[in-house]
Amino acid sequence: MATPTPLQAFSAVPKAPVEKLSADKRIVNGEKMSGAQAVVRTLEDLGVEDVFGLPGGAILPVYDAINDDTKFRFVLVRHEQAAGHAAEGYAISTGKVGVCIVTSGPGATNVVTAIADANMDSVPMVVITGQVGVNAIGTDAFQEADIVGITYPVVKHSYLVTRAQDIPRVLAEAYHIAGTGRPGPVVVDLTKTAQTEDLFYSWPQRLILPGYNPTVKAHGRVLSNAAKLFSQSYRPVLYVGGGAVRSKAGDLVKTLSEVTDAPIVTTLPARGIVPESDDHVLGMLGMHGTIAATGAVQQCDLLVAIGARFDDRVTGSLPDFAPSARVIHIDIDPAEIGKNRQADVPIVGDVATVLTDLIAEIHRSQAINGKPDLSAWWDQINEWLDKYPMTYDQSPDGTLAPQWVVQELSRQADPNTIWVTGVGQHQMWAAQFIDFHRPNAWISSGGLGTMGYGLPAAMGAEVGAQRENEQQPTPVWLIDGDGSFQMLSEELAACFFNRLPVKIAILNNSVYGMVRQWQTLFYKNHYSATNLMDGEAREGDVIGTNAKAGEIMDVPDFVKLAEAYGCVGMRAFTEDEAVECIRKANEINDRPVLIDFRVWKDAMVWPMVAAGASNSDVTYKPGIQPLKGRTPVDGVDNAGDSQTA
């Protein structure tokens, strides 16, 4: 029998008339105010500086309490999903808890996608939603939705608040839970009753969180066991995930790599945790990872998973993943350890804390046992790096190569630039070809793969950048696809009115590129529902005026769309035009800038591992599978390329 959600259970309880507590029945200890005013005051006392949202009926009392004297900046978005993604982008770029406030019913359900996205990528976020009054719950009242029940599978925790006096404590708990342990989204559903009742506000609040005590420091002999495995390993690899980024452990990962001489491979969320210029960094592994990174993991004898969760896009066929490796798994969430791959040394704890202690333990071990000779291992890795660099084909039809556009964006960018992407081929090219210089400068939807994520996340990152340095904020570049961008393009208005000069590069190939790539490779070129019809016009098409075959029609015209929202719009067909557009965009800092890059629609993301296949079957480019059939022997792999049809 299914257990009812809190809201369902609450709905089943007979409701007495709501009692307005008189002063003699309250604990009078603090400043008298409404629950809505307490929401604003609590956020201020928590140190929240920026909030994203969109008002509606059930949350209007809270919005009424926001005024010119409010200490946090409020950013009005145009869609509730965008409020959630903006809070995510803000949280990732700043390391703080993102906050958004939306209304009940459709307002709350619109933000569910962002909540699920934050949950998959462990992003700290508090989502405050409005709810109908206590007596209306369960009556199918206007804009009533069981948001606590709806989001139960995709939140770290959730609250239904029915009394005003609970608001300060609940918000303090929600903020604490979201940002500690394994970060994640927390939903606080505020009934209108709680918002309009009075309470006596006091601060600080005592948190009531029995049982919530995340393990931060490693226990037992696990550190010495891990150090022992390092001393016995001749082919180690550090497999670094988003958990290391959330723990701000970039410098410690770099130090561990230097101490052990182990190469570093990263998941998608961990791009840039150690600068790409570091000789130990092999790039991203997995479905679209580098040959060196994927090959190193497949042939390692020790795999050190650091804040990573063995996602299927990383592992490929799980039984064939790193088949000869012993595994050290470091994660603050004990549920992740052993979930997909059994660990020989499981270490539960905060990544930064664990690595600090582990590095000290390895130093002690090396003082006694010395360091293993990894020269043969690095000979093999360097061979992969030299023989299989990231490369791409030029466009045969005169359009831009999308990979070249990404490289040029990176070449001209400020080294501190924050990079944001939507989801699709452009996301993978950005991960492959951007030269990352620092942590927290890469923001992308990883686990959920949410199209439309890019623009609102970039908006949140820009708000965070302005908060860090109002006079000269860090540049924010969004690399997006024409399909992904159109899902939440209305946020150009929010960027314009909030003076957020996000720079946007649309790799416009007129198709849903990643879906088309799969249709090419696995569905016999059956391009069902992937043509966006904004490329070459057909005879008889009518878009404003009659278009003739071969003429270009733009639906939408991204340049005009940008200009309609008060932004700067540009378009580039050639490399010379692209270079000039990027140069101009980097000089504009008073409004958003959008560049429509016309790129080759049949460009593909290589390397690639087919879904469910072994990573050893990775295709570098059509016809070349460098790892197929290779077996490590004495730490050296001398097999040649496997040629495929």
XYZ file of C-alpha atoms in Angstrom:
645
model
C 0.000 0.000 0.000
C 1.422 3.357 -1.042
C 2.241 5.761 1.769
C 0.377 9.069 1.384
C 2.396 12.216 0.905
C 2.232 14.788 3.734
C -0.267 16.905 1.808
C -2.500 13.892 1.092
C -2.367 12.871 4.719
C -3.104 16.429 5.802
C -6.062 16.588 3.419
C -7.613 13.506 5.029
C -7.668 15.069 8.500
C -10.981 16.748 9.435
C -10.334 20.475 9.625
C -11.499 22.621 12.485
C -11.928 26.335 11.915
C -8.569 28.057 11.770
C -7.962 29.618 15.168
C -6.541 33.111 15.249
C -4.266 32.936 18.271
C -4.686 35.780 20.692
C -1.667 37.388 22.306
C -2.176 35.558 25.576
C -1.966 32.180 23.776
C 1.273 33.044 22.001
C 4.808 33.071 23.237
C 5.438 36.793 23.020
C 9.171 36.951 22.393
C 10.187 39.007 19.427
C 8.875 41.452 16.854
C 5.274 41.066 15.759
C 4.846 40.620 12.005
C 2.962 38.558 9.441
C 4.170 35.229 8.183
C 4.873 36.821 4.795
C 7.030 39.479 6.428
C 8.788 36.716 8.328
C 9.697 35.019 5.026
C 11.479 38.163 3.851
C 13.121 38.788 7.218
C 14.340 35.199 7.515
C 15.930 35.272 4.062
C 17.667 38.511 5.008
C 18.908 37.063 8.304
C 20.179 33.969 6.467
C 22.347 36.291 4.375
C 20.470 35.668 1.109
C 21.465 38.420 -1.322
C 19.628 37.456 -4.511
C 16.241 35.829 -5.158
C 14.586 34.806 -8.444
C 10.881 34.402 -8.961
C 7.472 35.196 -10.400
C 4.412 36.250 -8.349
C 0.944 34.724 -8.255
C -2.159 34.657 -6.094
C -1.155 32.141 -3.427
C 2.241 33.772 -2.814
C 1.128 37.413 -3.087
C 1.428 38.138 0.651
C 5.172 37.364 0.415
C 5.573 39.537 -2.655
C 3.670 42.304 -0.890
C 6.321 42.147 1.850
C 9.119 42.738 -0.691
C 9.764 46.453 -1.071
C 12.499 48.995 -1.702
C 13.933 48.409 1.770
C 14.347 44.657 1.264
C 17.990 43.695 1.605
C 18.095 41.060 -1.129
C 17.926 41.748 -4.845
C 14.820 40.333 -6.501
C 15.051 39.262 -10.150
C 11.720 38.924 -11.953
C 11.810 36.109 -14.515
C 9.252 35.402 -17.234
C 8.700 31.683 -16.485
C 8.879 29.757 -13.221
C 11.160 27.080 -14.697
C 13.602 29.882 -15.452
C 13.484 30.977 -11.806
C 14.698 27.523 -10.781
C 17.442 27.319 -13.395
C 18.586 30.866 -12.559
C 18.868 29.846 -8.908
C 20.929 26.846 -10.051
C 23.287 28.943 -12.155
C 23.692 31.363 -9.267
C 24.417 28.537 -6.815
C 26.994 26.808 -9.023
C 28.892 29.989 -9.897
C 28.929 31.430 -6.357
C 28.925 28.316 -4.164
C 25.942 29.765 -2.252
C 22.409 28.415 -1.874
C 20.150 29.579 -4.711
C 16.651 30.786 -3.785
C 13.499 31.202 -5.857
C 9.902 32.082 -4.962
C 6.924 31.056 -7.118
C 3.190 30.651 -6.695
C 0.988 27.573 -6.293
C -0.492 25.233 -8.881
C 0.996 25.819 -12.346
C 3.623 28.150 -10.906
C 4.881 25.377 -8.679
C 4.596 22.639 -11.298
C 6.509 24.786 -13.786
C 9.528 24.750 -11.467
C 9.514 20.953 -11.026
C 11.930 20.444 -13.937
C 14.457 22.790 -12.348
C 14.041 21.002 -8.999
C 14.692 17.630 -10.638
C 17.694 19.100 -12.463
C 19.170 20.456 -9.220
C 18.589 17.128 -7.513
C 20.455 15.184 -10.201
C 23.406 17.597 -10.160
C 23.476 18.161 -6.367
C 22.846 21.897 -6.586
C 21.923 23.683 -3.316
C 18.594 25.434 -3.802
C 15.597 26.492 -1.705
C 12.327 26.677 -3.650
C 9.539 28.558 -1.866
C 6.107 27.872 -3.335
C 2.720 29.311 -2.480
C -0.130 27.031 -1.443
C -3.839 27.554 -0.919
C -5.146 28.225 2.584
C -5.312 25.418 5.122
C -9.097 25.017 4.909
C -8.942 24.805 1.100
C -6.372 22.001 0.964
C -7.878 18.888 -0.553
C -10.870 20.684 -2.060
C -9.382 21.104 -5.556
C -9.282 24.820 -4.931
C -8.191 27.198 -7.662
C -4.513 26.661 -8.470
C -4.114 23.965 -5.826
C -1.472 21.309 -6.500
C 0.201 18.865 -4.142
C 3.696 20.176 -4.834
C 5.156 18.367 -1.830
C 3.860 15.082 -3.219
C 4.761 15.893 -6.812
C 8.380 16.695 -5.935
C 8.898 13.981 -3.308
C 11.135 11.817 -5.563
C 13.313 14.738 -6.718
C 14.057 16.779 -3.595
C 16.507 16.437 -0.770
C 13.770 17.452 1.670
C 10.430 19.268 1.683
C 8.105 21.100 4.066
C 4.418 21.976 4.130
C 4.040 25.042 6.373
C 0.590 25.659 7.837
C 1.422 27.982 10.757
C 3.133 31.348 10.688
C 5.262 30.662 13.746
C 7.004 27.794 11.914
C 8.232 29.936 9.030
C 11.548 31.237 10.449
C 12.629 27.808 11.712
C 11.564 25.954 8.558
C 13.350 28.365 6.228
C 16.489 28.217 8.375
C 16.370 24.416 8.290
C 15.710 24.346 4.557
C 18.674 26.622 3.872
C 20.919 24.500 6.096
C 19.817 21.212 4.549
C 20.192 22.494 0.978
C 23.773 23.618 1.479
C 25.221 20.940 3.761
C 26.050 17.286 3.255
C 25.336 16.363 -0.334
C 23.764 19.609 -1.590
C 20.340 19.551 -3.161
C 16.973 21.272 -3.589
C 14.588 21.779 -0.666
C 10.945 22.733 -1.225
C 9.091 24.914 1.284
C 5.366 24.983 0.469
C 3.762 27.936 2.268
C 0.024 27.953 2.784
C -1.653 31.319 2.381
C -2.858 30.859 5.945
C 0.699 30.782 7.238
C 1.583 33.862 5.200
C -1.276 35.992 6.531
C -1.176 34.942 10.208
C 0.845 36.933 12.712
C 3.832 35.700 14.712
C 6.477 37.110 16.999
C 9.749 36.924 15.099
C 13.059 36.102 16.740
C 16.499 35.228 15.426
C 18.497 33.031 15.389
C 16.285 29.970 15.246
C 16.988 26.609 16.838
C 17.045 23.952 14.109
C 15.079 20.780 14.827
C 16.803 18.197 12.622
C 17.035 14.894 14.508
C 18.958 12.338 12.487
C 20.398 14.833 10.015
C 24.118 14.687 10.658
C 26.109 14.239 7.429
C 29.417 12.461 7.820
C 32.203 14.875 6.969
C 35.366 13.172 8.194
C 36.453 9.670 7.173
C 36.322 7.051 9.913
C 38.327 3.943 10.690
C 41.269 2.610 8.725
C 39.929 3.596 5.308
C 42.552 6.297 4.742
C 45.469 3.964 5.423
C 43.810 1.307 3.240
C 43.471 3.828 0.428
C 47.094 4.937 0.794
C 48.138 1.288 0.623
C 46.318 0.839 -2.686
C 48.120 3.881 -4.087
C 51.464 2.356 -3.053
C 50.571 -0.850 -4.947
C 49.251 0.833 -8.083
C 51.183 1.312 -11.326
C 48.206 2.566 -13.385
C 46.145 4.863 -11.106
C 43.491 7.330 -12.296
C 41.644 10.063 -10.403
C 38.032 10.029 -11.618
C 36.670 13.400 -10.471
C 32.993 14.340 -10.397
C 30.691 17.201 -9.506
C 30.865 16.392 -5.800
C 34.459 17.593 -5.768
C 33.332 20.885 -7.313
C 30.569 21.325 -4.724
C 33.148 20.662 -1.988
C 35.508 23.306 -3.439
C 38.229 20.671 -3.618
C 39.973 21.699 -6.847
C 43.310 22.577 -5.246
C 43.267 19.336 -3.245
C 42.567 17.237 -6.349
C 45.518 18.936 -8.034
C 47.725 18.256 -5.001
C 46.689 14.596 -4.833
C 47.538 14.234 -8.518
C 50.958 15.814 -7.983
C 51.718 13.697 -4.913
C 50.752 10.416 -6.597
C 51.471 11.383 -10.251
C 48.013 10.008 -11.111
C 46.231 11.451 -14.171
C 42.946 13.316 -13.720
C 39.810 12.562 -15.734
C 36.582 14.452 -15.129
C 32.876 14.026 -15.552
C 30.866 16.711 -17.355
C 30.039 18.720 -14.180
C 33.687 18.690 -13.057
C 35.153 20.355 -16.146
C 37.686 22.951 -15.063
C 38.113 21.725 -11.495
C 41.830 21.635 -12.329
C 42.958 23.943 -15.175
C 43.269 22.310 -18.593
C 46.865 23.538 -18.756
C 47.847 21.061 -16.034
C 49.743 18.149 -17.588
C 47.862 15.662 -15.394
C 44.453 16.594 -16.847
C 43.332 14.206 -19.600
C 39.882 15.749 -20.116
C 36.403 14.299 -19.891
C 35.781 10.559 -20.011
C 32.827 8.509 -21.167
C 30.378 8.742 -24.044
C 31.999 11.822 -25.612
C 35.248 11.902 -23.669
C 38.789 12.008 -24.924
C 40.521 8.794 -25.960
C 43.224 9.393 -23.359
C 40.715 9.838 -20.517
C 38.522 6.911 -21.503
C 41.490 4.676 -22.281
C 43.202 5.483 -18.991
C 40.110 4.491 -17.024
C 39.553 1.325 -19.041
C 43.118 0.150 -18.430
C 43.827 1.473 -14.946
C 44.553 -0.797 -12.003
C 43.310 1.746 -9.433
C 40.294 3.978 -9.967
C 39.827 6.733 -7.388
C 36.263 8.052 -7.681
C 36.139 11.503 -6.052
C 32.640 12.929 -5.683
C 31.454 10.928 -8.692
C 28.514 8.547 -9.015
C 29.367 6.153 -11.875
C 26.735 7.615 -14.196
C 25.851 5.549 -17.273
C 27.120 8.287 -19.626
C 30.510 7.867 -17.946
C 30.655 4.093 -17.549
C 29.018 2.796 -20.709
C 28.391 -0.902 -20.120
C 28.863 -1.072 -16.352
C 30.274 -4.627 -16.193
C 32.919 -3.607 -18.760
C 33.898 -0.364 -17.014
C 37.476 -0.244 -15.687
C 37.480 -4.051 -15.588
C 40.903 -4.515 -13.954
C 40.666 -1.718 -11.418
C 40.404 -1.741 -7.680
C 38.187 1.129 -6.579
C 38.482 3.811 -3.926
C 35.193 5.716 -3.752
C 34.988 9.026 -1.856
C 31.533 10.563 -1.458
C 29.600 12.412 1.218
C 26.446 10.466 0.328
C 26.728 6.882 1.604
C 23.893 5.849 -0.743
C 26.162 6.456 -3.762
C 28.912 4.131 -2.578
C 28.305 0.642 -3.925
C 25.172 1.726 -5.802
C 26.630 1.078 -9.258
C 30.169 -0.209 -8.637
C 31.438 -2.036 -5.570
C 34.230 -0.145 -3.834
C 37.307 -1.893 -2.426
C 37.830 1.080 -0.114
C 34.602 3.009 0.563
C 35.172 6.427 2.126
C 32.160 8.409 3.313
C 32.892 12.063 3.940
C 33.218 15.546 2.531
C 35.602 15.402 -0.427
C 37.765 18.349 0.701
C 38.071 17.020 4.251
C 38.820 13.469 3.098
C 41.429 14.549 0.543
C 43.211 16.697 3.120
C 43.569 13.677 5.408
C 44.285 11.246 2.557
C 47.134 13.344 1.156
C 48.766 13.412 4.585
C 48.371 9.627 4.857
C 49.911 9.110 1.399
C 52.882 11.283 2.374
C 53.443 9.015 5.385
C 53.116 5.896 3.241
C 55.539 7.210 0.623
C 58.079 8.092 3.307
C 58.126 4.405 4.237
C 57.458 2.615 0.939
C 58.539 5.118 -1.708
C 56.537 5.964 -4.841
C 55.631 3.486 -7.589
C 57.294 4.079 -10.953
C 54.530 5.261 -13.305
C 56.731 6.026 -16.299
C 55.333 3.174 -18.419
C 51.809 4.283 -17.597
C 52.520 7.847 -18.664
C 54.209 6.604 -21.844
C 50.924 4.939 -22.779
C 48.843 7.984 -21.819
C 51.095 10.346 -23.761
C 50.820 8.093 -26.785
C 47.035 8.432 -26.653
C 47.299 12.187 -26.184
C 49.617 12.552 -29.164
C 47.836 10.144 -31.465
C 44.208 10.979 -30.671
C 43.814 14.706 -29.917
C 40.416 16.382 -30.025
C 39.783 17.122 -33.688
C 36.936 17.732 -36.125
C 36.037 17.868 -39.796
C 35.585 21.097 -41.697
C 32.163 21.812 -43.149
C 31.798 20.713 -46.797
C 28.990 23.210 -47.511
C 30.711 26.447 -46.531
C 28.965 26.813 -43.178
C 30.968 27.191 -39.986
C 32.359 24.169 -38.156
C 30.679 24.418 -34.729
C 33.811 23.123 -33.003
C 35.820 25.937 -34.562
C 33.307 28.480 -33.225
C 33.728 27.091 -29.696
C 37.513 27.204 -30.010
C 37.386 30.805 -31.223
C 35.057 31.811 -28.391
C 37.517 30.262 -25.934
C 40.538 31.854 -27.643
C 39.102 35.379 -27.397
C 37.600 34.996 -23.916
C 38.785 36.463 -20.641
C 40.455 33.591 -18.707
C 37.953 34.107 -15.858
C 34.910 33.730 -18.106
C 31.986 31.712 -16.776
C 30.789 29.276 -19.437
C 27.172 28.114 -19.562
C 25.491 25.768 -22.025
C 22.129 24.394 -22.943
C 21.847 20.689 -23.761
C 22.784 18.956 -26.991
C 25.729 18.726 -29.365
C 26.830 22.272 -28.528
C 27.110 21.221 -24.872
C 29.529 18.406 -25.722
C 31.596 20.574 -28.077
C 31.853 23.205 -25.354
C 32.997 20.590 -22.842
C 35.565 19.281 -25.330
C 37.003 22.464 -26.849
C 36.849 25.213 -24.204
C 40.119 25.849 -22.425
C 38.992 25.843 -18.796
C 41.075 27.844 -16.343
C 39.309 27.505 -12.994
C 36.573 25.702 -11.021
C 32.985 26.994 -10.857
C 33.358 28.495 -14.326
C 31.392 25.729 -16.068
C 27.603 25.526 -15.679
C 25.648 22.897 -17.558
C 22.755 20.511 -16.988
C 24.388 17.122 -16.471
C 22.262 14.340 -15.016
C 18.853 15.483 -16.263
C 20.002 16.996 -19.568
C 17.463 19.833 -19.526
C 17.061 21.718 -22.798
C 16.276 25.375 -22.132
C 18.568 25.376 -19.094
C 21.204 27.647 -20.625
C 19.760 31.182 -20.738
C 18.241 31.283 -17.227
C 21.313 29.577 -15.746
C 23.507 32.186 -17.438
C 21.242 34.880 -16.013
C 21.755 33.472 -12.513
C 25.506 33.269 -13.058
C 25.548 36.908 -14.202
C 23.678 37.999 -11.069
C 26.275 36.151 -9.006
C 29.125 37.707 -10.984
C 27.749 41.187 -10.381
C 27.436 40.408 -6.693
C 31.109 39.424 -6.539
C 32.328 42.498 -8.448
C 29.741 45.087 -9.373
C 32.211 47.387 -11.122
C 33.799 44.750 -13.341
C 31.831 41.483 -13.148
C 33.232 38.283 -14.606
C 32.027 37.797 -18.219
C 29.353 35.146 -18.761
C 29.159 33.377 -22.122
C 26.240 31.096 -22.989
C 26.822 28.557 -25.741
C 23.452 27.224 -26.862
C 21.753 25.423 -29.703
C 18.924 26.915 -31.724
C 16.584 24.207 -30.405
C 17.583 24.432 -26.757
C 17.604 28.244 -26.748
C 14.014 28.540 -27.980
C 12.649 26.693 -24.955
C 13.186 29.630 -22.558
C 14.227 32.450 -24.888
C 11.735 34.808 -23.232
C 14.289 35.306 -20.451
C 16.046 37.772 -22.755
C 13.542 40.240 -21.323
C 14.620 39.450 -17.766
C 18.264 39.849 -18.757
C 17.599 43.202 -20.415
C 15.503 44.766 -17.654
C 17.829 43.531 -14.910
C 20.910 44.851 -16.750
C 22.502 41.427 -17.110
C 24.878 41.586 -20.107
C 24.987 37.869 -20.848
C 26.789 37.046 -24.091
C 25.028 34.361 -26.137
C 26.477 32.198 -28.905
C 23.835 30.182 -30.748
C 25.271 27.333 -32.812
C 22.435 27.388 -35.316
C 22.317 24.203 -37.384
C 18.536 24.335 -37.974
C 18.033 20.881 -36.449
C 17.879 19.146 -33.100
C 21.517 18.209 -33.527
C 22.123 15.427 -31.008
C 18.868 13.690 -31.878
C 19.773 13.973 -35.567
C 23.207 12.475 -34.845
C 21.589 9.443 -33.225
C 19.136 9.171 -36.128
C 22.095 9.181 -38.523
C 24.051 6.558 -36.603
C 21.313 4.275 -35.262
C 18.062 4.976 -37.168
C 19.149 4.729 -40.812
C 19.043 8.493 -41.486
C 15.331 8.704 -40.675
C 15.177 12.332 -39.567
C 11.797 12.225 -37.883
C 10.785 15.511 -36.218
C 14.308 16.923 -35.979
C 14.280 19.545 -38.762
C 13.556 22.983 -37.273
C 12.815 24.423 -40.735
C 14.809 27.622 -40.331
C 17.477 26.810 -42.875
C 16.936 26.404 -46.597
C 13.434 27.344 -47.721
C 11.305 25.110 -49.909
C 9.375 26.216 -52.995
C 6.012 27.573 -51.948
C 6.823 28.194 -48.277
C 5.230 31.432 -47.150
C 6.937 33.250 -44.286
C 5.771 36.851 -44.491
C 6.631 36.878 -48.199
C 6.807 34.031 -50.695
C 10.125 32.212 -50.338
C 11.760 30.494 -53.247
C 13.738 27.265 -53.082
C 17.287 27.874 -51.936
C 16.506 31.107 -50.117
C 17.214 31.372 -46.420
C 14.242 31.780 -44.123
C 14.674 32.392 -40.419
C 11.927 31.226 -38.096
C 12.762 32.693 -35.737
C 15.192 35.308 -36.915
C 17.447 35.280 -33.850
C 18.928 38.684 -34.622
C 15.482 40.291 -34.794
C 14.411 38.340 -31.709
C 17.360 39.733 -29.764
C 16.620 43.253 -30.961
C 12.937 42.855 -30.050
C 14.045 42.255 -26.451
C 16.348 45.284 -26.427
C 19.494 43.195 -26.924
C 22.247 43.391 -29.527
C 21.901 40.837 -32.331
C 24.557 39.727 -34.821
C 24.948 36.934 -37.349
C 28.016 35.153 -38.735
C 28.257 32.932 -41.802
C 32.058 32.949 -42.254
C 35.065 32.649 -39.977
C 36.023 36.275 -40.561
C 32.513 37.401 -39.635
C 32.576 35.145 -36.561
C 35.894 36.544 -35.329
C 34.588 40.099 -35.659
C 31.231 39.318 -33.992
C 32.958 37.723 -31.008
C 35.303 40.701 -30.702
C 32.368 43.120 -30.680
C 30.408 41.017 -28.195
C 33.313 41.015 -25.753
C 33.328 44.835 -25.858
C 29.598 45.245 -25.065
C 28.844 45.221 -21.346
C 25.651 47.268 -20.985
C 23.122 44.779 -22.396
C 22.836 41.164 -23.577
C 24.432 40.240 -26.895
C 23.337 37.371 -29.143
C 25.330 35.975 -32.074
C 23.638 33.620 -34.544
C 26.451 31.381 -35.871
C 25.372 29.408 -38.947
C 26.988 26.000 -38.528
C 27.064 22.705 -40.398
C 23.954 20.662 -39.577
C 25.666 17.297 -40.136
C 28.601 17.967 -37.810
C 28.901 15.204 -35.224
C 30.301 14.864 -31.742
C 33.318 12.551 -31.717
C 34.654 10.544 -29.917
C 31.527 8.559 -29.098
C 30.541 5.447 -27.202
C 27.164 4.069 -28.263
C 24.638 3.874 -25.425
C 25.092 0.633 -23.498
C 28.328 -0.316 -25.280
C 31.665 -0.857 -23.560
C 33.895 2.192 -23.294
C 36.581 0.043 -24.913
C 34.487 0.254 -28.083
C 34.799 4.044 -28.237
C 34.919 5.412 -31.776
C 37.474 8.199 -32.207
C 36.015 9.026 -35.593
C 34.243 6.782 -38.124
C 36.420 3.762 -38.801
C 38.790 4.120 -35.836
C 38.304 2.374 -32.477
C 41.652 2.784 -30.678
C 40.811 0.815 -27.533
C 38.989 -2.140 -29.016
C 40.608 -5.430 -28.090
C 43.395 -3.862 -26.014
C 44.641 -5.525 -22.860
C 47.129 -3.829 -20.531
C 50.308 -5.842 -20.074
C 52.779 -4.838 -17.361
C 51.366 -1.329 -17.435
C 52.113 -0.887 -21.162
C 49.659 -1.304 -24.017
C 51.255 -1.771 -27.427
C 48.259 -2.819 -29.497
C 47.425 -0.962 -32.689
C 44.253 0.706 -33.917
C 41.201 -1.381 -34.583
C 39.682 -0.394 -37.905
C 35.923 -0.593 -38.304
C 33.723 -0.209 -41.301
